XYZ file of C-alpha atoms in Angstrom:
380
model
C -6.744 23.424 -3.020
C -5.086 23.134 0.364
C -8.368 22.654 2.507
C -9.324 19.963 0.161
C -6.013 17.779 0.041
C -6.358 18.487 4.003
C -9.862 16.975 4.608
C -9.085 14.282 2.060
C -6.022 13.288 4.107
C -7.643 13.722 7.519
C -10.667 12.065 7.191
C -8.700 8.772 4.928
C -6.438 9.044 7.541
C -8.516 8.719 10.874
C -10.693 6.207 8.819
C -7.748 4.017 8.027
C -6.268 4.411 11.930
C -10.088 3.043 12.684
C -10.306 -0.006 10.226
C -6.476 -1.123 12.058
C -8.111 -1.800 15.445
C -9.521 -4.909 14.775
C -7.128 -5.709 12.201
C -3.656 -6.005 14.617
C -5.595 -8.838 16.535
C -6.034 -11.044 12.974
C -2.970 -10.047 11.326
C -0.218 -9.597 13.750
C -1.154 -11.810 16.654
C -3.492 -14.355 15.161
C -1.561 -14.933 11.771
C 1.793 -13.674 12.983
C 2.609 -11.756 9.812
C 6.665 -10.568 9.506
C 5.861 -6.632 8.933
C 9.190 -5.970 8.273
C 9.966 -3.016 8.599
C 7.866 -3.305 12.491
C 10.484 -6.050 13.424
C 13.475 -3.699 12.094
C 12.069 -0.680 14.373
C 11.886 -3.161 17.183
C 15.280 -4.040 17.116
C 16.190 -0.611 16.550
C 14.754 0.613 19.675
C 15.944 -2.580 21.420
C 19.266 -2.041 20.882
C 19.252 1.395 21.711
C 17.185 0.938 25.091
C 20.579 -2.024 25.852
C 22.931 0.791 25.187
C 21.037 3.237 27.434
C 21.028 0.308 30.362
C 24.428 -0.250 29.258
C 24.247 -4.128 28.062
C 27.883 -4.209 26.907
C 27.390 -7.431 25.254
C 24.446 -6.567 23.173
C 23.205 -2.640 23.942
C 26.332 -0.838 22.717
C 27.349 -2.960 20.153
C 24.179 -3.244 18.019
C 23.974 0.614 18.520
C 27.323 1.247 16.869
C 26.069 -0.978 14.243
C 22.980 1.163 13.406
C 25.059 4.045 13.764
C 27.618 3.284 11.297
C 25.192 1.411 8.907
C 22.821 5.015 8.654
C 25.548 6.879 8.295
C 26.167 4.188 5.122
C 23.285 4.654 3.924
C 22.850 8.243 4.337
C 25.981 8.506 1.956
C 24.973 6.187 -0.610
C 21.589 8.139 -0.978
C 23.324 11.693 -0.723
C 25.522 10.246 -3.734
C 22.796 8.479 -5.332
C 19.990 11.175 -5.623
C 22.141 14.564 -4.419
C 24.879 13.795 -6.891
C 23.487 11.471 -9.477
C 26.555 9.109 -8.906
C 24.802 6.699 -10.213
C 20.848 5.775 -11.294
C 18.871 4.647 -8.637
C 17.921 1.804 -10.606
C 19.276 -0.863 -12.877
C 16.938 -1.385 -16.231
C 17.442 -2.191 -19.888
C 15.225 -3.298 -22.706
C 15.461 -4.918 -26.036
C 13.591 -5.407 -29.120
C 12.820 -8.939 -30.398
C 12.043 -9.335 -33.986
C 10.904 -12.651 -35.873
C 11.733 -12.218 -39.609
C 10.621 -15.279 -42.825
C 11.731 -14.614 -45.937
C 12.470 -10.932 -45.501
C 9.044 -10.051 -44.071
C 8.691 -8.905 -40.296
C 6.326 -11.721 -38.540
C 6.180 -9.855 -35.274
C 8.342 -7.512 -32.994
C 8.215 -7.267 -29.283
C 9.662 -5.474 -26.311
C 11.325 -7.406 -23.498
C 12.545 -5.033 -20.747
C 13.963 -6.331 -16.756
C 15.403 -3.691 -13.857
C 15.899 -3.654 -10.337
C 16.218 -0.835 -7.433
C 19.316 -0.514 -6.137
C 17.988 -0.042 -2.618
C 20.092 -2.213 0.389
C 16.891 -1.560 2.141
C 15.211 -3.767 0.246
C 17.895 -6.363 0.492
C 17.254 -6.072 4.284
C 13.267 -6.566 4.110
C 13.872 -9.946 1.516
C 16.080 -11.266 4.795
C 13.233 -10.677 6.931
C 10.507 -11.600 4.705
C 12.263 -14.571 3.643
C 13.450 -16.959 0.733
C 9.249 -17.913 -0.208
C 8.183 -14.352 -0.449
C 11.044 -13.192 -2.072
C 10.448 -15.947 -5.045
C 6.721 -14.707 -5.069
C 7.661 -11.206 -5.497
C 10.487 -12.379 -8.551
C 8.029 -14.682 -10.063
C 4.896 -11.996 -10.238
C 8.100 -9.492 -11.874
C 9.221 -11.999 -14.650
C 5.782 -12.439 -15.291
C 5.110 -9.049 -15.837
C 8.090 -7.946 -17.712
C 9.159 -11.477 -19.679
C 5.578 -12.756 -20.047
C 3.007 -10.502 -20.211
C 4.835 -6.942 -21.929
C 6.213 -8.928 -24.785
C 3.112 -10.943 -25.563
C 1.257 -7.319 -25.438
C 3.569 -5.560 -27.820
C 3.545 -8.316 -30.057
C 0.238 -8.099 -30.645
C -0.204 -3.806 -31.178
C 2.774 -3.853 -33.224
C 5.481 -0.535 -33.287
C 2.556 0.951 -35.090
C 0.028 0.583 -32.245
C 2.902 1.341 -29.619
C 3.940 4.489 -31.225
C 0.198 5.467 -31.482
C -0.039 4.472 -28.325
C 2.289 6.737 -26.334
C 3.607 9.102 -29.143
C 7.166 8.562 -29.035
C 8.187 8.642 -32.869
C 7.018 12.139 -32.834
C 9.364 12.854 -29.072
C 12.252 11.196 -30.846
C 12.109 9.656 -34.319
C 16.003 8.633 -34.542
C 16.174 7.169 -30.850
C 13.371 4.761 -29.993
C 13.201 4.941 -26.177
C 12.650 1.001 -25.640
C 12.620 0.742 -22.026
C 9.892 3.770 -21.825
C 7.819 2.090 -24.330
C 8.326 -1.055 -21.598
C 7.263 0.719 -18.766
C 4.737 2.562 -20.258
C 3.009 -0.381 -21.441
C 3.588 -2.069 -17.789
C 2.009 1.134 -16.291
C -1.043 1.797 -18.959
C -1.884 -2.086 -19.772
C 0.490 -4.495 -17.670
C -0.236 -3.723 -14.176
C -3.796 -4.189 -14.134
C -2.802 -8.070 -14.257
C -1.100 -7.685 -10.875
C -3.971 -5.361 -9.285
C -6.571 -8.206 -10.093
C -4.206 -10.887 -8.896
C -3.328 -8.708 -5.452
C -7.254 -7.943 -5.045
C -8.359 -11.598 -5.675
C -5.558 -12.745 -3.513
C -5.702 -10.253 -0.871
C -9.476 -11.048 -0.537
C -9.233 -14.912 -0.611
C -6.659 -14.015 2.186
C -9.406 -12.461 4.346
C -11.567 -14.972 3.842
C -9.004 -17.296 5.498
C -8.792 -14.936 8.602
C -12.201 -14.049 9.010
C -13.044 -16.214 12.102
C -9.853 -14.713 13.750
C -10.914 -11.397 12.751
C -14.174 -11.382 13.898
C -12.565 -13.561 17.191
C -11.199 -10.629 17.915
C -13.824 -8.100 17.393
C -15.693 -10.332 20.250
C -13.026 -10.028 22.192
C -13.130 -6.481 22.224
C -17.032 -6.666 22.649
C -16.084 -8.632 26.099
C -13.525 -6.403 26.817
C -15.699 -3.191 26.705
C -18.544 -4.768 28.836
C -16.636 -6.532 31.064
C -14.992 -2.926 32.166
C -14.857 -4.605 35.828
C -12.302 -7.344 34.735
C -10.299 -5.263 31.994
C -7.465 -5.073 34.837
C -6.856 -8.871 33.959
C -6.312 -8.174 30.604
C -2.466 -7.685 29.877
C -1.552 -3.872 28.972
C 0.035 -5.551 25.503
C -3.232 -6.331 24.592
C -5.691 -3.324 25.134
C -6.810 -1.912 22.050
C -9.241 1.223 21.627
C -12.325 0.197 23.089
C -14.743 -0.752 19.531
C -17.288 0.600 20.911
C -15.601 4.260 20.269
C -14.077 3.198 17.131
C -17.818 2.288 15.871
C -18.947 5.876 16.988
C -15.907 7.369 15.714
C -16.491 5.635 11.952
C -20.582 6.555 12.430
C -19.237 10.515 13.017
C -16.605 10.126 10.200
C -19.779 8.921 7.630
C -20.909 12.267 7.710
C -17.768 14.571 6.487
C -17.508 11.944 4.011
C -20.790 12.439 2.704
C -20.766 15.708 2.629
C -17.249 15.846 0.463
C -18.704 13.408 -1.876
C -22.435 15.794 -2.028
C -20.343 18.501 -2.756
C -19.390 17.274 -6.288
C -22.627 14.883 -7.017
C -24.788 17.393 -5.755
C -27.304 14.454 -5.331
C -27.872 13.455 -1.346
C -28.768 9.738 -2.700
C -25.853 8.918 -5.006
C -23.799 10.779 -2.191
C -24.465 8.822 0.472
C -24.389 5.535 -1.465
C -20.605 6.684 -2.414
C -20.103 7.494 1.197
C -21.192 4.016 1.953
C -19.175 2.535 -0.882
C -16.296 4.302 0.777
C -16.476 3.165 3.788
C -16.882 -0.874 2.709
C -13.740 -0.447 0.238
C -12.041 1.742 2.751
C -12.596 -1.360 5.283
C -11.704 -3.749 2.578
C -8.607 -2.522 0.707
C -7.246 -1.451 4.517
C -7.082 -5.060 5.065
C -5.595 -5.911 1.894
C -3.152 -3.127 2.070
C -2.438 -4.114 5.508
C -1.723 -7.767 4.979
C 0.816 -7.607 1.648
C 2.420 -4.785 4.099
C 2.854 -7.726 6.846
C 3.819 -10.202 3.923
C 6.263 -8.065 2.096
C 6.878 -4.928 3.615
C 5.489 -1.441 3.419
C 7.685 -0.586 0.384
C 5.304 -2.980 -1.816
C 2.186 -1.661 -0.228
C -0.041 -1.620 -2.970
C -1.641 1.499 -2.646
C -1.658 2.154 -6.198
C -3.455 -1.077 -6.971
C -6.193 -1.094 -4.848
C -6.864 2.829 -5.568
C -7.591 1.386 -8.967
C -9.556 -1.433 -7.834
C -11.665 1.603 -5.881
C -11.774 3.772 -8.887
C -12.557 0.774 -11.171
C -15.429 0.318 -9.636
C -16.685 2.930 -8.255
C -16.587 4.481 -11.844
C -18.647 0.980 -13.133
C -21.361 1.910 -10.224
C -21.349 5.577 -11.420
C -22.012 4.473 -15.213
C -25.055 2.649 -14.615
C -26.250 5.241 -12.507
C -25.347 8.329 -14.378
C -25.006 6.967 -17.263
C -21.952 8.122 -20.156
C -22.887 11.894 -20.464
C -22.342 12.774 -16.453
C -19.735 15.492 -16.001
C -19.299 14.787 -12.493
C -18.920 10.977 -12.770
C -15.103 11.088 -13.384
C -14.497 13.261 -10.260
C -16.630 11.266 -7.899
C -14.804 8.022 -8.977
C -11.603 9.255 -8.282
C -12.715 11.445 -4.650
C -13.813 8.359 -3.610
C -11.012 6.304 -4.639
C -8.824 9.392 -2.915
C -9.944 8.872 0.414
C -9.692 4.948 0.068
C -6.346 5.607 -1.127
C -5.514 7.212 2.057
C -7.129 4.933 4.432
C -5.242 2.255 2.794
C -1.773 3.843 3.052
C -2.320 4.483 6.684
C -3.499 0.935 7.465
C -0.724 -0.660 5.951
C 1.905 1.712 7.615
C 0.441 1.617 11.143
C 0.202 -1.797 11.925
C 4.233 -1.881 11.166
C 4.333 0.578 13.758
C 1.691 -1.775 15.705
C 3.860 -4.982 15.071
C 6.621 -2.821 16.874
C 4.907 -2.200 19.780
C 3.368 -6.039 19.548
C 7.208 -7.004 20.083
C 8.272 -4.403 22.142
C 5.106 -5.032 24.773
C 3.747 -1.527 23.894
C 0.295 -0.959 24.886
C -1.712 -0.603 21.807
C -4.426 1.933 22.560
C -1.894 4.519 23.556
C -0.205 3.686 20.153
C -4.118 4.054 18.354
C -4.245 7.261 19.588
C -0.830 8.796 18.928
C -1.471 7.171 15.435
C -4.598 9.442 15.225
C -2.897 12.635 16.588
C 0.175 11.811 13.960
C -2.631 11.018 11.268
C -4.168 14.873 11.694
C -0.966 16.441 12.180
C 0.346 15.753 8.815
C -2.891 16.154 7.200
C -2.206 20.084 8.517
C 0.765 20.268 6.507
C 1.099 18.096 3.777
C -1.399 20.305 1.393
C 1.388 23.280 2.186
């Protein structure tokens, strides 16, 4: 329903816009995170401002760089995915079998691919050589470790129960399917516990600078006198109208989530679940965005994580018969889902300006105005 996917995406949205004021203090200036994809924008719009001043030396010639270099890579994707040239990934899979004396001891899937994506060649030179072997490592763990162990253990017979293919094609045994489906329905729950635990113990670490910076902001807002001496670079949206604006924003969200529970109690304890998950899975989001880019945000994982437990918190207190359980789980894990995506993405755009000497509260509220303009269309 349109007016649902647009209040969904609104009020995840603003939320998420919210929860990244405090954060750009703790993440980009305190910790100094890369955000890739911020620092490639930067130099994007440096190098065009040199052309426009007409820097010879620098200006025009990293402009005719981008220039030719999109018009590169708008040709490789038009060939790629408007021609099917070629498979936008590389992936293959194989079957391992142990065999004594004639009898099958165990058989198991390996499987290994890669995105053929120079974009992603360009964030690993930004993010660097120690992220990059993070990112490889938790991949061969997946894939060489963790998918063969699995299928060893079900067997074919438990695979092809599992996901049906003998019926779908009994000559031709999709192998890499059965790979990724395993990686999608079993696998990756490994890496959302590892990103949550990590992501959190990550916080932890930054907590004095985060809440450094929430005092800060305190100061700034009643000290209103002496806000001239702080530099434009580093005036964020007064908290004090962020905290009103997340107060207001408790009440849509409550009433989406009474809606389905029909149950003002359980509503509003979802609504407050929301908001704590919301908070925390912004910051998670927004710090593997700042370690690795947004292209591994891990909105999938920590939508899970939401949904996960929300839907433990739902069984004790509905118990297994509730028809509505399954709904509210995943509602609230929606909206999460959208805060998170939004955090993540907007402090790129916030390590930008960070670079750039952009003042941030104009940036806040253009993010907020962007936020609720594509909530408008996106259900269309």
């Amino acid at each position: 329903d349109y007016v649902e996917v647009a209040k969904i995406a609104a009020i995840g949205g603003v939320i998420g816009v919210l929860f990244t004021v405090p954060l750009r203090r703790a993440l980009i200036v305190t910790a100094k995170l890369k955000y890739p994809e911020g620092v490639a924008t930067a130099e994007v719009l440096r190098a065009g401002d040199e052309a426009r001043k007409g820097a010879e030396d620098d200006g025009s010639g990293g402009l005719k760089i981008i220039g030719l270099t999109s018009l590169f890579g708008g040709i490789m994707k038009l060939c790629q995915q408007g021609f099917s040239m070629w498979h936008p990934e590389v992936a293959g899979a194989a079957v391992i079998t142990a065999t004594r004396s004639g009898n099958t001891l165990f058989s198991s899937i390996f499987g290994i691919g890669t995105d053929l994506s120079p974009a992603l060649i360009s964030v690993g030179y930004i993010v660097g050589r120690n992220i990059g072997i993070l990112v490889v490592v938790g991949g061969l763990i997946s894939w060489a470790v963790a998918i063969p162990i699995y299928s060893a253990m079900v067997g074919f017979e438990g695979i092809n129960n599992l996901f049906v293919l003998w019926e779908q094609s009994p000559i031709h045994f999709e192998k890499w399917a059965a790979a990724e489906e395993i990686w999608t329905s079993k696998i990756r729950y490994l890496g959302v516990g590892a990103m949550v635990v990590g992501g959190i113990w990550s916080l932890i670490k930054l907590f004095k600078p985060l809440i450094e910076g929430i005092k800060a902001s305190l100061n700034a807002v009643k000290n209103r006198a002496s806000s001239g001496d702080i530099p434009l670079e580093e005036r964020d949206m007064p908290i004090n109208y962020v905290g009103i604006a997340l107060v207001a924003l408790f009440v849509p969200v409550f009433l989406l989530y009474l809606d389905i529970i029909q149950s003002v109690g359980i509503a509003a304890l979802l609504a407050v679940v929301m908001m704590v998950f919301g908070f925390l899975f912004s910051a998670v989001a927004a710090y593997m965005a700042g370690v690795v880019g947004s292209s591994n945000n891990p909105i999938s994982g920590v939508t899970i994580a939401t949904i996960l437990f929300t839907s433990l918190l739902l069984l004790a207190i509905l118990g297994t018969g509730s028809g509505v359980g399954a709904a509210s789980a995943i509602m609230v894990g929606a909206v999460v889902c959208c805060a998170a995506a939004i955090g993540g993405d907007n402090l790129q755009d916030l390590k930008a300006g960070h670079i750039l000497g952009a003042t941030p509260w104009k940036q806040q509220v253009m993010q907020i105005v962007g936020t609720l303009s594509a909530a408008v269309v996106l259900g269309l």
